[in-house]
Coordinates of C-alpha atoms and ligand atoms in Angstrom, one line a residue:
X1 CA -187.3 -146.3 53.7
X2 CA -191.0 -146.0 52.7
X3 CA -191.9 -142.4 50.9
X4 CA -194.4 -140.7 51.8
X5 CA -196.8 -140.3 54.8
X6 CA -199.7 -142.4 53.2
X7 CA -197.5 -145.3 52.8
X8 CA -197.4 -145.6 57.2
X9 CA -200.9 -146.4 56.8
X10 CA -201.6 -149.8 58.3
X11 CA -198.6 -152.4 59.4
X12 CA -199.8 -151.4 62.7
X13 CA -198.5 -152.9 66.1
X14 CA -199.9 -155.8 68.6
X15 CA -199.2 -155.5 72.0
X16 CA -199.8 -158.7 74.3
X17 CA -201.8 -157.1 77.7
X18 CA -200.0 -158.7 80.1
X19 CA -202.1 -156.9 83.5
X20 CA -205.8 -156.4 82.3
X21 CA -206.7 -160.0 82.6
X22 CA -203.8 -160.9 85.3
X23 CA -204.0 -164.7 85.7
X24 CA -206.5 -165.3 83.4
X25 CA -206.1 -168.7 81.0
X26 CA -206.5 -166.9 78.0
X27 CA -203.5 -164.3 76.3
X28 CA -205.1 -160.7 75.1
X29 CA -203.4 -159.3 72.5
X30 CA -204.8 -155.6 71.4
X31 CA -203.8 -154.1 67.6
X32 CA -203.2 -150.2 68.1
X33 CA -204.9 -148.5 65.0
X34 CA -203.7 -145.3 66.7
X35 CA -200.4 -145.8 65.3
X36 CA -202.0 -145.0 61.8
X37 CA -200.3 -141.1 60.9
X38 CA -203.5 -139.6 60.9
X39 CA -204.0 -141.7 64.5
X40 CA -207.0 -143.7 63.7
X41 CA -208.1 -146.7 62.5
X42 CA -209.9 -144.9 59.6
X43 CA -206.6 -144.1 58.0
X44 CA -207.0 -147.0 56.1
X45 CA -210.8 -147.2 54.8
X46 CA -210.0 -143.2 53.9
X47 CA -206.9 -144.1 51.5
X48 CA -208.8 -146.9 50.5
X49 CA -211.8 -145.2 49.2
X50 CA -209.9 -142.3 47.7
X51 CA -207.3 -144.8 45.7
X52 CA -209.8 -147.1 44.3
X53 CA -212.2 -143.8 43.2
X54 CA -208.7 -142.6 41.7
X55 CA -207.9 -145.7 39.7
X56 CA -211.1 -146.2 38.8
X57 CA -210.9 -142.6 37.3
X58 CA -214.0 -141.5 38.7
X59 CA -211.8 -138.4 40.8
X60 CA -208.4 -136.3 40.4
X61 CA -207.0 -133.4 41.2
X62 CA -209.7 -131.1 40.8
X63 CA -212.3 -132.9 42.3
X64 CA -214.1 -131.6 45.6
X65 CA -214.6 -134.8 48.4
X66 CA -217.5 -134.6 50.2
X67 CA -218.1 -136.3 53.4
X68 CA -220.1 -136.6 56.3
X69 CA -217.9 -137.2 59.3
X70 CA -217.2 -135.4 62.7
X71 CA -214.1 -137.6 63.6
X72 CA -211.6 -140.1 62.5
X73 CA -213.4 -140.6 58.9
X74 CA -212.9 -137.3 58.5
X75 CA -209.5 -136.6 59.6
X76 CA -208.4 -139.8 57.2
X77 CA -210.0 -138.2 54.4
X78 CA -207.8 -135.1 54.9
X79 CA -205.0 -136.3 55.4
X80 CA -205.2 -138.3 51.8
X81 CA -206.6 -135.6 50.4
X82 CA -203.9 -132.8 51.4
X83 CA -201.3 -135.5 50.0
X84 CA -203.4 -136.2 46.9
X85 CA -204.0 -132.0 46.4
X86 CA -207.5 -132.3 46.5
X87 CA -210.1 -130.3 48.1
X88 CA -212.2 -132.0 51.0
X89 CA -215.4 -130.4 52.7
X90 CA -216.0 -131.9 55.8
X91 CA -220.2 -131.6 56.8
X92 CA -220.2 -131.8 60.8
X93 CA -222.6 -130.9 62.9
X94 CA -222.6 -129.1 66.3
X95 CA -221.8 -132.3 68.4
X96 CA -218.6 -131.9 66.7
X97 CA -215.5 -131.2 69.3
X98 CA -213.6 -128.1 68.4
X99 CA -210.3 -130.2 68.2
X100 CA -211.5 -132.5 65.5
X101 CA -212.6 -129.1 63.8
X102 CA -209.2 -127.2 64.3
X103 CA -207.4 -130.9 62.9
X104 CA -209.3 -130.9 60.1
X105 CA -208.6 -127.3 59.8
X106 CA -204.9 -127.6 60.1
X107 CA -204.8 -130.4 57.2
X108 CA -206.5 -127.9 54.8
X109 CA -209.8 -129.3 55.1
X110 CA -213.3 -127.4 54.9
X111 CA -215.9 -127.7 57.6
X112 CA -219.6 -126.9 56.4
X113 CA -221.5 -126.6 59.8
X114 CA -225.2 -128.1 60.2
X115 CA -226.6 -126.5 63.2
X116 CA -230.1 -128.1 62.9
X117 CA -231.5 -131.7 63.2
X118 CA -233.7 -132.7 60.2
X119 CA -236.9 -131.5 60.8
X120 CA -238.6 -135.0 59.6
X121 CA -236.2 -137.4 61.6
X122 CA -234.9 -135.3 64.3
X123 CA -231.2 -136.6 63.9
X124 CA -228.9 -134.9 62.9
X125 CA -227.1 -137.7 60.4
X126 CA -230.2 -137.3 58.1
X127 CA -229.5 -133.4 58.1
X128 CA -225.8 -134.4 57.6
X129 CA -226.5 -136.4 54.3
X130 CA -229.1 -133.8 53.4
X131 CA -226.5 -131.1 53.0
X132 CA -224.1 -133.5 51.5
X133 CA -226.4 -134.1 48.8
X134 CA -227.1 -130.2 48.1
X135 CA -223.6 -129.7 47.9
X136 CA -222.7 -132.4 45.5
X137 CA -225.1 -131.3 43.3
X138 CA -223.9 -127.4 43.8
X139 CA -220.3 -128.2 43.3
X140 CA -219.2 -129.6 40.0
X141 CA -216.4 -132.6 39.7
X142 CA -217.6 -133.4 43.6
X143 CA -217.6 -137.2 44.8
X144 CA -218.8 -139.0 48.0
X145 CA -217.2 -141.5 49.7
X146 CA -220.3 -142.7 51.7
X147 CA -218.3 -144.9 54.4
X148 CA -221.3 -146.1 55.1
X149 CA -222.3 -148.2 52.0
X150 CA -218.8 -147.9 50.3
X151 CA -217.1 -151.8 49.8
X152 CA -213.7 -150.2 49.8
X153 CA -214.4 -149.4 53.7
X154 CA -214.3 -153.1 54.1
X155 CA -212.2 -154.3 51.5
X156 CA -209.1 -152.1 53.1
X157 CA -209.5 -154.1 56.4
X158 CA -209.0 -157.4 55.3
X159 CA -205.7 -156.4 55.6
X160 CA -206.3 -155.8 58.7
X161 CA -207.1 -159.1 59.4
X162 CA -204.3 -160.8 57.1
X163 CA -202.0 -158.3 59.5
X164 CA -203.3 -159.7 62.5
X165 CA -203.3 -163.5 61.7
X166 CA -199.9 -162.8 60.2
X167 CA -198.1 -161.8 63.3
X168 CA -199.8 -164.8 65.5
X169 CA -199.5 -167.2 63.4
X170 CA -202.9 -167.8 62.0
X171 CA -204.0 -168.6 65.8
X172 CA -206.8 -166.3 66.9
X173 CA -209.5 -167.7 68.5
X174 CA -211.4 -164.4 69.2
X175 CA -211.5 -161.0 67.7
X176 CA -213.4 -158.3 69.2
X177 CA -214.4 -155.5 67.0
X178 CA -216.2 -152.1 67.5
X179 CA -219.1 -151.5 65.2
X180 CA -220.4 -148.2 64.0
X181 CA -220.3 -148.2 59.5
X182 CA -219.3 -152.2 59.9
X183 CA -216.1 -151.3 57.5
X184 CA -213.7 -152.7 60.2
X185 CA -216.2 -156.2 61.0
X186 CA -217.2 -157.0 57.6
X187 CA -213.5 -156.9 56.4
X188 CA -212.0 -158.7 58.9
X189 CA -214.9 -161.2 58.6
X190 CA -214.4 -161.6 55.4
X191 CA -210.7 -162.4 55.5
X192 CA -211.6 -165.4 58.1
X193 CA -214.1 -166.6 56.1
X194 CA -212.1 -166.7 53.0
X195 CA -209.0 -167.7 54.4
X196 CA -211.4 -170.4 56.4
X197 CA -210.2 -169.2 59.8
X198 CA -212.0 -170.7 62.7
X199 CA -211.9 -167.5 64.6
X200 CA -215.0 -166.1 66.1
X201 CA -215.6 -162.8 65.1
X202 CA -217.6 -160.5 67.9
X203 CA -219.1 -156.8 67.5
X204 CA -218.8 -154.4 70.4
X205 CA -221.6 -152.3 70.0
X206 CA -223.1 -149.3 72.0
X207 CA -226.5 -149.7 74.0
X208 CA -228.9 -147.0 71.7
X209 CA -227.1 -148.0 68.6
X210 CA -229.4 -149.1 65.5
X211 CA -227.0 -152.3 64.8
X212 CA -228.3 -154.7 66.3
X213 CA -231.1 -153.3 68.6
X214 CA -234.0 -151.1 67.5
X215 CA -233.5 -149.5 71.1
X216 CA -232.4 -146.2 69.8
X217 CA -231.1 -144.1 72.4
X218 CA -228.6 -141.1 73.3
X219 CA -224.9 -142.3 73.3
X220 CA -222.2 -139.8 74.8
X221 CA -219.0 -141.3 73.0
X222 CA -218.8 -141.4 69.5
X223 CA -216.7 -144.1 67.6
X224 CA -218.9 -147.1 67.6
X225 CA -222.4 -147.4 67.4
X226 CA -225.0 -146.2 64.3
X227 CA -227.8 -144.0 64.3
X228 CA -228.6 -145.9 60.9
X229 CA -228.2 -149.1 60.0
X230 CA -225.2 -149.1 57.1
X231 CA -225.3 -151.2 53.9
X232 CA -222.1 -152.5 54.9
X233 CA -223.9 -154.5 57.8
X234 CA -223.6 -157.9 57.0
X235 CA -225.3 -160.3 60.3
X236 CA -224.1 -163.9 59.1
X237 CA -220.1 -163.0 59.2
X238 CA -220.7 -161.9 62.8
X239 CA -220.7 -164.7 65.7
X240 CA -222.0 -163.1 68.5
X241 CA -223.0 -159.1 69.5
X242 CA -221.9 -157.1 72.9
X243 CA -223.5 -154.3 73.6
X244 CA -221.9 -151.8 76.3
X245 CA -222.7 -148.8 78.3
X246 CA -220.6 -145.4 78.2
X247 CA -219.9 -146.5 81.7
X248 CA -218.1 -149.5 81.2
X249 CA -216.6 -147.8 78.3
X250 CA -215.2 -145.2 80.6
X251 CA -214.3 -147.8 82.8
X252 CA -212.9 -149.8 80.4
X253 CA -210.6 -146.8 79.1
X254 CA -209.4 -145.9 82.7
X255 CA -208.6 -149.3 83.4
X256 CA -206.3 -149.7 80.9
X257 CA -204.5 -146.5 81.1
X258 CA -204.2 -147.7 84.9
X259 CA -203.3 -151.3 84.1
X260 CA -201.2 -151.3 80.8
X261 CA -200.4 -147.4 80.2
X262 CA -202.1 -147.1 77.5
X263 CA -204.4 -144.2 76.5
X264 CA -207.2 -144.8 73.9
X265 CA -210.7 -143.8 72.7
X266 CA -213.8 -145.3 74.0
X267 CA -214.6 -147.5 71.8
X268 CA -211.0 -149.4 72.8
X269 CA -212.8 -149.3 76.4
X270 CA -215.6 -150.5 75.2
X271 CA -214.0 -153.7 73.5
X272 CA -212.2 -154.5 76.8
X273 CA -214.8 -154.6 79.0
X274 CA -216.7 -156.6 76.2
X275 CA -214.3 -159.2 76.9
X276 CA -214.4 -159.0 80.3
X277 CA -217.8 -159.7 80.0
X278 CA -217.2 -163.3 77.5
X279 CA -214.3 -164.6 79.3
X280 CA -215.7 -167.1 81.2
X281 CA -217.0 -168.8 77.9
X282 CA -213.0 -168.5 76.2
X283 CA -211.7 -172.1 76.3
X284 CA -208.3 -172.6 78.2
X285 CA -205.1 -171.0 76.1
X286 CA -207.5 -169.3 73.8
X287 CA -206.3 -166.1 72.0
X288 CA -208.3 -163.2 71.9
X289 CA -207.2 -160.0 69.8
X290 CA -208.7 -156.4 70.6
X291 CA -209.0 -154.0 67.9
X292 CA -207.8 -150.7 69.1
X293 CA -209.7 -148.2 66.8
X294 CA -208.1 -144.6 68.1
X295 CA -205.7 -143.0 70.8
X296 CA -207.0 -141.3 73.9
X297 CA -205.8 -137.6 73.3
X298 CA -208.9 -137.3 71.5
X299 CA -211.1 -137.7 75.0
X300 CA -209.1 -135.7 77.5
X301 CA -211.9 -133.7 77.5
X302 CA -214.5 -136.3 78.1
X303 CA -213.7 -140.1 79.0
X304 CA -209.8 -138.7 80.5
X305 CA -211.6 -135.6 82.7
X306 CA -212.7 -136.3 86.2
X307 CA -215.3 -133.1 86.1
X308 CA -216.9 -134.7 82.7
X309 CA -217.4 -138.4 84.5
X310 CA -218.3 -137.4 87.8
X311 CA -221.0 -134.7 85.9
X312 CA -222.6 -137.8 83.7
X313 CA -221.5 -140.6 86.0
X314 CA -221.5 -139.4 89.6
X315 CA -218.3 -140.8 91.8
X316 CA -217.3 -143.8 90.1
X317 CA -213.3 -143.4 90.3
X318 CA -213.7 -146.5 92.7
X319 CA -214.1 -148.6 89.3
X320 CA -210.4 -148.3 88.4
X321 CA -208.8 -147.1 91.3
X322 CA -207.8 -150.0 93.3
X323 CA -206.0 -151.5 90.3
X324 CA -203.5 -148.8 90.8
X325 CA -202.0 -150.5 93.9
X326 CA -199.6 -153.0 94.3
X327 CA -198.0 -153.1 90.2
X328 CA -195.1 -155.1 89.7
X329 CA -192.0 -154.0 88.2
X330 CA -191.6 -156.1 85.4
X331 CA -189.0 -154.4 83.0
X332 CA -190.0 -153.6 79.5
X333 CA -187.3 -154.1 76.7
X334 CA -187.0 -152.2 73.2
Ligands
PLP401 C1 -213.0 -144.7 67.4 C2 -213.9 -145.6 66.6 N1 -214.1 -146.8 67.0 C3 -214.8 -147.7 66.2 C4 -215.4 -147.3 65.0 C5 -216.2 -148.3 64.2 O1 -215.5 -148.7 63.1 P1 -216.4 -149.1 61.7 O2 -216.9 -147.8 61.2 O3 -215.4 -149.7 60.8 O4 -217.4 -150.0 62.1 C6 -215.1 -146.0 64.6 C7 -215.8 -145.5 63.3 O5 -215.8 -144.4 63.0 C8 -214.4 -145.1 65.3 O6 -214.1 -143.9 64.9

């Protein structure tokens, strides 16, 4: 028996999809990240950060963490902040969903509210960081993880990685990875370049993300994609880039709640239908792993509502409708 909650952190699950790709001559296998305890992916750069700043002796129990984050980063941070007793204050903004807010509430964590853009940039990260930087110099014994440029973001998922090769056998041909702070691409990268892994590592990015593109434009899901361009960013570990609309990403995330029953975020659609998009160039008996960043309960009101698609989209229910037909019953054992 493991104690305590931080210790379910990572030792996720990998699922083969056995209907997305039916027929296809590669096998799909996706690692579900929501299965984290906090239900993200950013569990483990969260822990990560706070540990080695703890070790290091650089925070303890009286210091204030400071963050800028409207989602998962943030709910990881409170979770191992409520288990470590310290005080988080979590700087959103107004794009913020009221259920990340009332989470972050419920795990004990502050929310300091910026209701304006920056008046130089326009964006609202820059106004984000702004107020991150008044308050650590307001609030003594304060620290700032900064997933952004912070290593331990990337060093925590080169476990990720050794997990993954691990449980398949050191065979993985593909990995597709979502990109927003690069904490997920440069450590897995890293971990096949050390390890001397011939997998090719891809980013799933979103068009009108800074990343890879200097096409900024407005994105509707968060969870990958960068109005900045982080530190973290390293171009050479990365094989190749796949950029995808919120439409396919909505697509991608009906589809496999149709197909396989499973509910995630949009940035798990977006990876899928990156795929989708390679295949043809995935050499017979390939294997391909999907990172799964986040669950879908976190969408119902967005990707998972009918009024918010048909409102941004128009009709487009066609796109993953007919795959509801004709499933086989093939029984599932556990
Ligand atoms: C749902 C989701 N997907 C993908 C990502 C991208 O991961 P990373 O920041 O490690 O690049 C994030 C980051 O916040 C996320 O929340």
């Amino acid at each position: 028996m493991k104690a305590g909650i931080l210790s379910l952190v990572g030792n996720t699950p990998i699922v083969q999809l056995n209907q997305f790709f039916k027929d296809s001559r590669f096998r799909l296998f996706a690692k579900l990240e929501a299965y984290n305890p906090g239900g993200s992916i950013k569990d483990r750069p969260a822990l990560h950060m706070i540990e080695a700043a703890l070790r290091r002796g650089d925070i303890g129990p009286g210091t204030t963490i400071i963050e800028s984050s409207s989602g998962n980063m943030g709910i990881g941070l409170a979770q191992a902040c409520r288990y470590y007793g310290m005080r988080l204050i979590c700087v959103v903004d107004t794009k913020t969903t009221t259920q990340n807010m009332a989470i972050l509430r419920a795990y004990g964590a502050e929310i300091d509210l910026v209701s304006k853009p920056d008046p130089v940039t326009g964006e609202f990260l820059q106004a984000r960081i702004n107020r991150v930087q008044n308050l650590l110099h307001s609030i003594p014994d304060s620290f700032w993880p900064d997933q952004y440029s912070n290593i331990q973001n990337a060093i925590a998922h080169e476990q990720t990685m050794r997990e993954i090769v691990t449980e398949l056998d050191d065979r993985v041909d593909y990995l597709f990875c979502s990109t927003s702070t690069c904490g997920t691409i440069r450590g897995c990268a890293t971990y096949v370049r050390n390890q001397n892994l011939q997998t090719k590592v891809l980013a799933v990015d979103a068009i009108g993300s800074v990343l890879f593109s200097d096409k900024s434009a407005k994105r509707l899901i968060p969870g990958h994609g960068a109005a900045v361009v982080p530190k973290l960013l390293k171009r050479d570990l990365i094989d190749e880039v796949i950029h995808v609309s919120d439409l396919e990403c909505v697509v991608g995330c009906r589809r496999l709640v149709t197909e396989e029953a499973i509910l995630v975020g949009g940035s798990s659609g977006a990876v899928v239908m990156a795929i989708e998009r390679m295949r043809e160039t995935f050499a017979a008996g390939a294997t391909c792993v999907a990172i799964f960043p986040d669950r879908g309960e976190r969408y119902l009101d967005t990707i998972y509502s009918d009024v918010w698609v048909e409102q941004h989209f128009g009709n487009v229910s066609h796109l993953w409708r007919n795959s509801m037909e004709s499933k086989p019953c093939t029984m599932a054992t556990y």
